[in-house]
Coordinates of C-alpha atoms and ligand atoms in Angstrom, one line a residue:
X1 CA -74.1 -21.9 41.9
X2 CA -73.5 -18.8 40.2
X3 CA -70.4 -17.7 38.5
X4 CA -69.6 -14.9 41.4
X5 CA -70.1 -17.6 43.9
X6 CA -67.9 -19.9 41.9
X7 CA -65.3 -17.3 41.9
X8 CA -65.5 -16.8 45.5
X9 CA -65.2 -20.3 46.7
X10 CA -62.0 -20.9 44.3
X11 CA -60.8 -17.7 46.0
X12 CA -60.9 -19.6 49.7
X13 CA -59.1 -22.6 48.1
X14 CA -55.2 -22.3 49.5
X15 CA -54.3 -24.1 46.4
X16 CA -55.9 -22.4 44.4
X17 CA -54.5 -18.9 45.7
X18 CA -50.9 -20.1 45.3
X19 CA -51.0 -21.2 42.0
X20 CA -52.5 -18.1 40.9
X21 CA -49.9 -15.9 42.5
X22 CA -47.1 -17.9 40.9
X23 CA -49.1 -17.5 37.5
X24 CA -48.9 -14.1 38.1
X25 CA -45.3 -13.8 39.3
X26 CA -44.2 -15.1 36.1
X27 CA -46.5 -13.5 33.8
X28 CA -45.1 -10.0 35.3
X29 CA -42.0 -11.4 35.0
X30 CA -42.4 -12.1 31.1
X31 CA -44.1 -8.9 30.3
X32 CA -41.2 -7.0 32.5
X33 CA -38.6 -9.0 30.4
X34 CA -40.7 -7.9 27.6
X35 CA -40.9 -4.6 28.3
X36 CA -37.1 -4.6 28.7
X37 CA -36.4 -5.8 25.8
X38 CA -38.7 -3.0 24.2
X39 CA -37.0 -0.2 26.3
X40 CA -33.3 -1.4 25.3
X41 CA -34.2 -1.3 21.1
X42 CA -35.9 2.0 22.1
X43 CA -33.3 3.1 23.9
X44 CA -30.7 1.9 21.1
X45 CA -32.8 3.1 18.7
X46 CA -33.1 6.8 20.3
X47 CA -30.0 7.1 22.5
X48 CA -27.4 5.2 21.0
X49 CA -25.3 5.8 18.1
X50 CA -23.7 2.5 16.7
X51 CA -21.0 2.2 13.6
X52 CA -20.3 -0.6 11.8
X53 CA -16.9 -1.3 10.1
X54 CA -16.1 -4.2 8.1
X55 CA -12.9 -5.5 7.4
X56 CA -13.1 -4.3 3.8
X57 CA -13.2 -0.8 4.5
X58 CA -10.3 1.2 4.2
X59 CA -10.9 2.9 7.6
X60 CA -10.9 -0.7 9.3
X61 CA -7.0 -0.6 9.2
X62 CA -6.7 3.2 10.4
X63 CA -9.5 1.7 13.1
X64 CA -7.6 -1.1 14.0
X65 CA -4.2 1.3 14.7
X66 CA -5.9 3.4 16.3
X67 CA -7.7 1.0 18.8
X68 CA -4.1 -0.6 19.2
X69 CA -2.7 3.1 20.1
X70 CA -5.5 4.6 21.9
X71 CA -7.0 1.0 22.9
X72 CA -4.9 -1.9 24.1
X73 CA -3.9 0.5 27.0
X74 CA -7.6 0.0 28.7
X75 CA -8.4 -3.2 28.0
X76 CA -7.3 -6.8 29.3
X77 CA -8.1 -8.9 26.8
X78 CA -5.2 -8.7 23.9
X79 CA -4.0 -10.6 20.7
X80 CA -0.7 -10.3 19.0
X81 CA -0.1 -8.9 15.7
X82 CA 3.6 -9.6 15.0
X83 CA 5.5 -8.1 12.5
X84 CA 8.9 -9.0 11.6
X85 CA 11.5 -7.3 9.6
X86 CA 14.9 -8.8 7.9
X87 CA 17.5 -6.3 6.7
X88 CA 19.9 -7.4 3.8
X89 CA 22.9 -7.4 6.6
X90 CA 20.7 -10.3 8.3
X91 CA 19.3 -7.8 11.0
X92 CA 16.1 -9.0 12.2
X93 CA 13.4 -6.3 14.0
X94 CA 10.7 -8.3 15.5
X95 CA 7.8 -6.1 16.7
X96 CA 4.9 -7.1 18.3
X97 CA 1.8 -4.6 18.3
X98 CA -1.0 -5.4 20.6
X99 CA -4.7 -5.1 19.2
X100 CA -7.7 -5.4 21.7
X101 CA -8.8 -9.1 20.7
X102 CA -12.3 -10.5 19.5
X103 CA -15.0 -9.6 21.7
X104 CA -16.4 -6.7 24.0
X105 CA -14.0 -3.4 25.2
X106 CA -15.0 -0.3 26.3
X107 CA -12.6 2.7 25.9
X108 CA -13.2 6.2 26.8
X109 CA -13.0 9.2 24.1
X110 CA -13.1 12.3 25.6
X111 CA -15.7 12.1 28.3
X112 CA -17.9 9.4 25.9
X113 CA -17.8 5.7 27.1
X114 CA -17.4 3.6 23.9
X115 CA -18.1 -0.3 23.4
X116 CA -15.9 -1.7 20.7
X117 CA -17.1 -4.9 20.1
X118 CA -14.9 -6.7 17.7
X119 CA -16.6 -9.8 15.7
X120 CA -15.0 -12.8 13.9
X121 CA -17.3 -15.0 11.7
X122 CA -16.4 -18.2 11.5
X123 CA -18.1 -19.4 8.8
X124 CA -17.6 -16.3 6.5
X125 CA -14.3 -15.8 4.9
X126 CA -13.4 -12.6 2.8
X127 CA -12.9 -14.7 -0.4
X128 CA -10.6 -12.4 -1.5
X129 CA -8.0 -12.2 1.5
X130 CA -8.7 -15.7 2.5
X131 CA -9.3 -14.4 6.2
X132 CA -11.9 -14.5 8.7
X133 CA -14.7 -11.9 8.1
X134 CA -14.0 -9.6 10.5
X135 CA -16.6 -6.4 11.8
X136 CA -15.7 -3.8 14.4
X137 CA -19.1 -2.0 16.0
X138 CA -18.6 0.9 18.1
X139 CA -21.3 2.2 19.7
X140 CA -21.6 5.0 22.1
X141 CA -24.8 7.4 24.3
X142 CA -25.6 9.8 22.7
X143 CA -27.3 11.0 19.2
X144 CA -24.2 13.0 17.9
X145 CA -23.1 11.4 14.6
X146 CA -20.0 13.7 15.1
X147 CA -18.0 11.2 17.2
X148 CA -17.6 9.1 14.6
X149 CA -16.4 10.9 12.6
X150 CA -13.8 12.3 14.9
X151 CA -12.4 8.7 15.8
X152 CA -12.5 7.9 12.2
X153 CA -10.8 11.5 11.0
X154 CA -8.4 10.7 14.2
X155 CA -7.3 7.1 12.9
X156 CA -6.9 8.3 9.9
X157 CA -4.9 11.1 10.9
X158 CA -2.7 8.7 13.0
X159 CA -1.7 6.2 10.5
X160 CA -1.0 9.3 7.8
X161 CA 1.5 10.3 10.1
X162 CA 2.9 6.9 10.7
X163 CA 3.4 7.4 6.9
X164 CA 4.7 10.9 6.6
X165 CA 8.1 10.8 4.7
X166 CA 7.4 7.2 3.8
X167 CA 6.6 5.5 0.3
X168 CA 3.9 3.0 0.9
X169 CA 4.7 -0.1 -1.6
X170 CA 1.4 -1.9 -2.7
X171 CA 1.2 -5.9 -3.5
X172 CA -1.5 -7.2 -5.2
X173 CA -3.6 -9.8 -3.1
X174 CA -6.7 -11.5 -4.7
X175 CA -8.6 -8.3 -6.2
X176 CA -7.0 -6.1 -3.8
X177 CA -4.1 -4.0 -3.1
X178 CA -2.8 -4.6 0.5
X179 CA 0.1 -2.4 1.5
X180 CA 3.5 -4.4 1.5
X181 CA 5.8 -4.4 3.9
X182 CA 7.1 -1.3 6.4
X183 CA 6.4 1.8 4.6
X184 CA 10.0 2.9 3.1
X185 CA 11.7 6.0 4.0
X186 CA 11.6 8.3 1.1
X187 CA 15.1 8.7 -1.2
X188 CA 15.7 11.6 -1.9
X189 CA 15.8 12.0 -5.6
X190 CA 19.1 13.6 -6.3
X191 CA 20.4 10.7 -4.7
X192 CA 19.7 8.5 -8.5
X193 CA 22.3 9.7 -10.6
X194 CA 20.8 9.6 -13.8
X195 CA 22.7 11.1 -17.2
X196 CA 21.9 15.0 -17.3
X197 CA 18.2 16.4 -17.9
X198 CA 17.1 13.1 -17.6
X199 CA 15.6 12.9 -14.1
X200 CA 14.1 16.8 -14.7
X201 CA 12.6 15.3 -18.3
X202 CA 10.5 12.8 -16.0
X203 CA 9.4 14.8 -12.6
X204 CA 8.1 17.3 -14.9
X205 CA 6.4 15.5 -17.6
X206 CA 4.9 13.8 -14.0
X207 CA 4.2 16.9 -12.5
X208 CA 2.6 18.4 -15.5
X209 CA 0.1 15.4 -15.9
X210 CA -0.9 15.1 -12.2
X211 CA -1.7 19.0 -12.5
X212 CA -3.5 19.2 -15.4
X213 CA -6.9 16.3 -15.4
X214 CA -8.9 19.6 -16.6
X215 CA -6.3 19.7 -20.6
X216 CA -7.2 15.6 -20.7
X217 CA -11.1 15.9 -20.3
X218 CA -11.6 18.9 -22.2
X219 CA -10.2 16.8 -25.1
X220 CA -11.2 14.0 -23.6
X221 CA -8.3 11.9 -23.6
X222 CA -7.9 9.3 -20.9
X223 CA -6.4 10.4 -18.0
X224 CA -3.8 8.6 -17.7
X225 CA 0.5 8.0 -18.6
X226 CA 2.4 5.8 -19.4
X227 CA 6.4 6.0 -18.8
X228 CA 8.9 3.4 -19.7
X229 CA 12.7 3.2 -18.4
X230 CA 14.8 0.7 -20.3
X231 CA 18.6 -0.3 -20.4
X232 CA 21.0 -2.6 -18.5
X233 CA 21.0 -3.9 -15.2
X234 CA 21.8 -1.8 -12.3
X235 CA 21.6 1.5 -13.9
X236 CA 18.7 2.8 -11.6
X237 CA 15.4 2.4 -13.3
X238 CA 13.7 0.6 -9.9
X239 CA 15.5 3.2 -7.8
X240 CA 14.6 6.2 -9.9
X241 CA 10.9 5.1 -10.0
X242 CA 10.9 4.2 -5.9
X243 CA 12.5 8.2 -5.4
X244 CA 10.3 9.5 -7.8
X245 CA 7.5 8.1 -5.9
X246 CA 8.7 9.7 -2.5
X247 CA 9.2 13.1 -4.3
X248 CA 5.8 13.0 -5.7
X249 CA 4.0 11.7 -2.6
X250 CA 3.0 8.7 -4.3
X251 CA 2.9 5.1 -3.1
X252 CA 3.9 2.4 -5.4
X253 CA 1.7 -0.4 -6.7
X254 CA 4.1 -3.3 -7.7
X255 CA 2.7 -5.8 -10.0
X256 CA 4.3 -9.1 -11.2
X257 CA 2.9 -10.2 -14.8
X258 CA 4.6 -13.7 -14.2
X259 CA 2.3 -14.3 -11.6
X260 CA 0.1 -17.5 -11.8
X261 CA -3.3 -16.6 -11.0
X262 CA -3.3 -13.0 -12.3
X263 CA -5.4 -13.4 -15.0
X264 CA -6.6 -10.7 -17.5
X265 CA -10.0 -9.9 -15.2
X266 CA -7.8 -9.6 -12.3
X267 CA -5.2 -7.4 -13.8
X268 CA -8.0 -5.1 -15.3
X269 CA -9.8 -4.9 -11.6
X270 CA -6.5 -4.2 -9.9
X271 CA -5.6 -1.5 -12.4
X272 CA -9.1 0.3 -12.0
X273 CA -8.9 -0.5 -7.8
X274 CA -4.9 1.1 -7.9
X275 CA -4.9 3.2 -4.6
X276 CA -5.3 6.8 -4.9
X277 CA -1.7 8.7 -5.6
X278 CA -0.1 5.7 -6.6
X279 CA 2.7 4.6 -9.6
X280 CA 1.9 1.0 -11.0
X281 CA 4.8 -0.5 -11.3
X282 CA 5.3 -3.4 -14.2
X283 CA 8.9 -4.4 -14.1
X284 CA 10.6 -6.4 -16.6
X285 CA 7.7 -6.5 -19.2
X286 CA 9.7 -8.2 -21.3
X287 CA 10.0 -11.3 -19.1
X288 CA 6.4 -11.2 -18.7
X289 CA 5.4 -11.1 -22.8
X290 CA 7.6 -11.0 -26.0
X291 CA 7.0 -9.3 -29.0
X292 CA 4.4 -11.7 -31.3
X293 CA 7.0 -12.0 -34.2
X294 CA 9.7 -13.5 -32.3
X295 CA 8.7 -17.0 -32.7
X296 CA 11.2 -18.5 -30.8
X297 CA 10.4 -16.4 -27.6
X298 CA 6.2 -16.6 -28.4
X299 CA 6.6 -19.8 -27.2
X300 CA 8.8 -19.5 -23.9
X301 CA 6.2 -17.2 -23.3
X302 CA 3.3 -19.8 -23.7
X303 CA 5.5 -22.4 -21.5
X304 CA 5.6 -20.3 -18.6
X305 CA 2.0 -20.5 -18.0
X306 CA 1.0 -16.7 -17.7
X307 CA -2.5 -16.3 -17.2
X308 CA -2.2 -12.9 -18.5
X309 CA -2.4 -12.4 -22.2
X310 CA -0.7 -9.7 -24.1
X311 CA -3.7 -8.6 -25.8
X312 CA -5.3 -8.7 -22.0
X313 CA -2.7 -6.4 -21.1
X314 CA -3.2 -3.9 -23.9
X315 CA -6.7 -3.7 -23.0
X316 CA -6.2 -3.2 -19.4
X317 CA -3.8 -0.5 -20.6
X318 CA -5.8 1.4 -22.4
X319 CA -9.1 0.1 -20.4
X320 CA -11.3 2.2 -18.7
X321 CA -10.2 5.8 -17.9
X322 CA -9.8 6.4 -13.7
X323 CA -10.9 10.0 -12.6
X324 CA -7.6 9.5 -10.8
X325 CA -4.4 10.5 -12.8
X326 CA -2.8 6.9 -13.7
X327 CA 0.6 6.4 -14.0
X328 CA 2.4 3.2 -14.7
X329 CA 6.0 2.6 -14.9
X330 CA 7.7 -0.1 -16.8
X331 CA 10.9 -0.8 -17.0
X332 CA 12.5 -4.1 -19.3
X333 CA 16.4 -4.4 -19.6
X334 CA 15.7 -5.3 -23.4
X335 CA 13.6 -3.2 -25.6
X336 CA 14.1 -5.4 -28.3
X337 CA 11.7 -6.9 -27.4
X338 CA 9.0 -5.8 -26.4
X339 CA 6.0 -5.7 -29.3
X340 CA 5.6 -2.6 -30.7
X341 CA 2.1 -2.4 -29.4
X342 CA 2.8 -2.2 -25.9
X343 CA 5.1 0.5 -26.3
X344 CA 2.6 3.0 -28.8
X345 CA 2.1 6.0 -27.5
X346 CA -1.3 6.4 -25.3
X347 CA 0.2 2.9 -23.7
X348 CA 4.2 4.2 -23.4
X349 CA 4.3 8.3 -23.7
X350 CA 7.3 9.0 -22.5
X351 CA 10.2 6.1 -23.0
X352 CA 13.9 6.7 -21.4
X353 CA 17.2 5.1 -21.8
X354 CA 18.8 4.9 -18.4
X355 CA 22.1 3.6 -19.5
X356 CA 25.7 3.0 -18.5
X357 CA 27.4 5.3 -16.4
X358 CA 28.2 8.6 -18.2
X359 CA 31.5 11.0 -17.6
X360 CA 29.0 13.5 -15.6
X361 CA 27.1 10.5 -13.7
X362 CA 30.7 9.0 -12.0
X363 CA 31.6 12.4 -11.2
X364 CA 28.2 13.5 -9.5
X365 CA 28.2 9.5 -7.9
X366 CA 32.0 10.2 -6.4
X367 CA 30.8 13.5 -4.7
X368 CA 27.9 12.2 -2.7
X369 CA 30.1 9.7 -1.6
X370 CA 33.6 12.2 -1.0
X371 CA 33.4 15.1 -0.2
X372 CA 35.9 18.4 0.9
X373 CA 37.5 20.6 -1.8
X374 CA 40.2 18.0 -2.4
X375 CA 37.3 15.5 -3.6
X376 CA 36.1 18.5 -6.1
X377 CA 39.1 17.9 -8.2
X378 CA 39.8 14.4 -7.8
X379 CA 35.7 13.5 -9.1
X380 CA 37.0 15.3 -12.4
X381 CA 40.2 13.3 -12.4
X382 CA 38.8 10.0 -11.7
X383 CA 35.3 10.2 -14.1
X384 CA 38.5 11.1 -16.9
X385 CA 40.1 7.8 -15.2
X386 CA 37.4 5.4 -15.3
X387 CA 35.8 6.5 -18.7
X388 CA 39.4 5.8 -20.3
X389 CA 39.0 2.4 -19.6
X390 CA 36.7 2.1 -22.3
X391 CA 34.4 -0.1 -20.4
X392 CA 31.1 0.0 -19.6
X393 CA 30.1 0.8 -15.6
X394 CA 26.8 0.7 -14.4
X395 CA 26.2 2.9 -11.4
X396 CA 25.4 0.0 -8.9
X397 CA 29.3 -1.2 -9.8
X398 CA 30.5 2.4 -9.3
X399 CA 28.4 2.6 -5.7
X400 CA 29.8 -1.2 -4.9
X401 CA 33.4 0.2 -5.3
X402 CA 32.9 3.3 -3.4
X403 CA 31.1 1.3 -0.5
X404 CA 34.3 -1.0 -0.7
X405 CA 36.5 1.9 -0.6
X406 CA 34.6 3.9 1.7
X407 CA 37.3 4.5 4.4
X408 CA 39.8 5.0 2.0
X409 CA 40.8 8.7 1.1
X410 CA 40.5 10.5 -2.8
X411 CA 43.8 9.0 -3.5
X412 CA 43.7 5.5 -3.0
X413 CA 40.3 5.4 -4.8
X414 CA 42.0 6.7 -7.4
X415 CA 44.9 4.4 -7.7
X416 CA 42.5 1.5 -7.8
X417 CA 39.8 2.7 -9.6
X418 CA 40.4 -0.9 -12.2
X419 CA 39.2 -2.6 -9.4
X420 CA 35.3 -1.4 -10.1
X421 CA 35.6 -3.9 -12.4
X422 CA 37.2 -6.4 -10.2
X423 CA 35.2 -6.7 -6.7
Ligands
ATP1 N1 21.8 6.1 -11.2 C1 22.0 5.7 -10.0 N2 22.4 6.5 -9.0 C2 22.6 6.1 -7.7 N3 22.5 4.8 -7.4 C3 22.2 3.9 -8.3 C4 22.0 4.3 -9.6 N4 21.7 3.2 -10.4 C5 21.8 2.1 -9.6 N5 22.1 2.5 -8.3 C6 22.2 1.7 -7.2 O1 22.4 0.3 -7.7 C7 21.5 -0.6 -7.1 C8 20.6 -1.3 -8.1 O2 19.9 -0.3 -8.8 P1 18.4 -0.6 -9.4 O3 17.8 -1.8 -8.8 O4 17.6 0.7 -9.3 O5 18.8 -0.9 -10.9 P2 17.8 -1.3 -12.1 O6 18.3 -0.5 -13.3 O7 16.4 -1.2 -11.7 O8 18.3 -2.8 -12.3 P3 17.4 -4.0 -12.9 O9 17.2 -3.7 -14.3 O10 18.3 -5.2 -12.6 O11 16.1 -4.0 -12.1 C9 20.8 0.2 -6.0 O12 21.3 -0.1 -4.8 C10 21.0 1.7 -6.4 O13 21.1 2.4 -5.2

């Protein structure tokens, strides 16, 4: 029998013929499948536009916000993000912000359909944050890279002017700086009574610095400056550096020394990582370190199990020089004791005393809280009153008395102005 014969007879078998058209039906099947698969990565490839943002990127945030805003009105499929606020009076502001949840969403950006698919890893964490690893991926039709950047320039956009007028406070978190909090309406800086020239000494030693990186490089100096404000409690060294801030349009970087776990690595990544337009903040740097020939404190120093060591710290200080104007701030209540080192200049350039309450400070404190022509006379007659005492008044007492007194008229605050010492 020849092979054409063969054929022809297997051809006649019913059997035969069915089996061979299912072969068939499936083996189009697979190569359509196939072919599928190859015209969808094509198609991706050529057609399709996809961005990839992980949770580390600073846009992620500004992505985030904007999806809630723009977002969470087109899609069903939500999760909470609560945030909860708790004033000094006891009033509590809950407010709960809905963000389009893990998985797929499409949203619509001008006449572009976008899928936003949001991704959680479950077995990757960011080791810094301790939190799931998080990706958004937004892809869209299309070849234009431009839309991207729009939604990203948009988010951005968005949460800046969620921020205008605000002072962003930074907290350290692992090797990051997370923002802290609501951002804080800025204070207005005349509202910190400092002694006269004071406040004008520092805004414009500030101001000159962030305007001049081109003097520092040309004699290739660091870029950076260092400011401390010493003197008793409650004279307005943490408000003056939070209005400073605000008038600058700078956030605020707040860093605890004391803190377990911040160890000389960490501080000297933070301080190179510092947001853009920020002041680092190191308050009471005497509680943190004590000069190295008081003995007695050395070791209370040693007890409290500070990871950080001074001579970390003076490193860090002076360590690598940021393209970005640096600023820290540091304030102590005791200069006494703070080593010499620390406070050199190069580390410290500009120190000031904020101290107790002068003549001219209760004066300019009683006007912003009285006002009329009445109260012009009776600030004059009542800074005379108060200084006679003899005692010393820090302005936080003198704005606790007004605040007690604050329905009362120029008068009776006069009459009781012993009681400052007194409430
Ligand atoms: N010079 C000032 N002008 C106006 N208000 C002031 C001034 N100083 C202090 N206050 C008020 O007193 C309170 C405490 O001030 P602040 O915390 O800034 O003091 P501080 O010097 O940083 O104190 P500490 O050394 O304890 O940190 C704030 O509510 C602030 O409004």
């Amino acid at each position: 029998m020849t092979i054409a014969e063969y054929i022809t007879n297997l051809s006649d078998n019913p059997y035969f013929g069915a089996g061979f058209g299912l072969f068939s039906l499936g083996a189009s099947a697979a190569v359509l499948r196939k072919g599928l698969q190859y015209a969808t990565i094509y198609l991706r490839r050529q057609y399709m536009i996809t961005l990839e943002v992980p949770c580390r990127d600073k846009s992620y945030q500004w992505l985030l916000q904007w999806m809630t805003n723009k977002g969470a009105k087109e899609t069903q499929h939500l999760s909470v993000e609560t945030s909860f606020e708790q004033r000094d009076t006891g009033h509590v502001k809950t407010k709960y912000d809905f963000i389009p949840s893990v998985g797929t969403h499409f949203f619509r950006y001008g006449r572009t359909w976008i899928k936003v698919e949001r991704t959680r890893e479950q077995h990757t964490l960011d080791l810094h944050m301790g939190t799931p690893w998080e990706t958004v991926t937004l892809t869209a039709l299309g070849r234009d890279k431009a839309i991207y950047f729009d939604i990203l320039e948009e988010a951005r956009q968005m949460a800046l002017r969620q921020h205008e007028g605000k002072t962003i406070m930074y907290t350290a978190l692992g090797s990051e700086w997370r923002p802290f909090g609501h951002p804080k309406r800025r204070r207005p800086l005349n509202s910190v009574i400092l002694d006269e020239g004071i406040s004008n000494r520092i805004l414009q030693d500030c101001r000159d610095f962030i305007s001049n990186p081109l003097w520092y490089t040309q004699r290739g100096i660091p870029y950076r400056r260092g400011y401390l404000l010493y003197g008793p409690p409650g004279c307005g060294k943490s408000s003056y550096i939070t209005a400073l801030a605000g008038e600058l349009e700078f956030g605020i970087c707040v860093l605890n020394l004391s803190e377990r776990g911040l160890s000389d690595d960490r501080l000297n990544h933070l301080l190179a990582v510092a947001p853009q337009q920020s002041i680092i903040l190191l308050e009471d740097v005497d509680a943190a370190f004590v000069s190295r020939e008081d003995t007695v404190h050395q070791k209370a120093a040693y007890e409290g199990l500070n990871r950080v060591t001074f001579s970390g710290l003076l490193n860090c200080l002076d360590g690598v020089a940021s393209t970005e104007a640096r600023i820290v701030f540091m304030t102590t209540n005791y200069l006494e004791r703070l080593d010499p080192a620390l406070i050199r200049p190069g580390r410290v350039d500009l120190k000031e005393y904020i101290g107790w309450c002068s003549k001219y400070q209760i004066e300019q404190m009683f006007l912003r809280f009285y006002d009329g022509e009445k109260a012009r006379t009776a600030a004059k007659e009542f800074a005379n009153k108060v200084v006679a005492f003899g005692k010393n008044v820090s302005p936080a007492q003198i704005q606790g008395f007004f605040m007690f007194y604050k329905q009362a008229n120029c008068e009776e605050v006069l009459n009781n102005a012993d009681m400052i010492w007194k409430l």
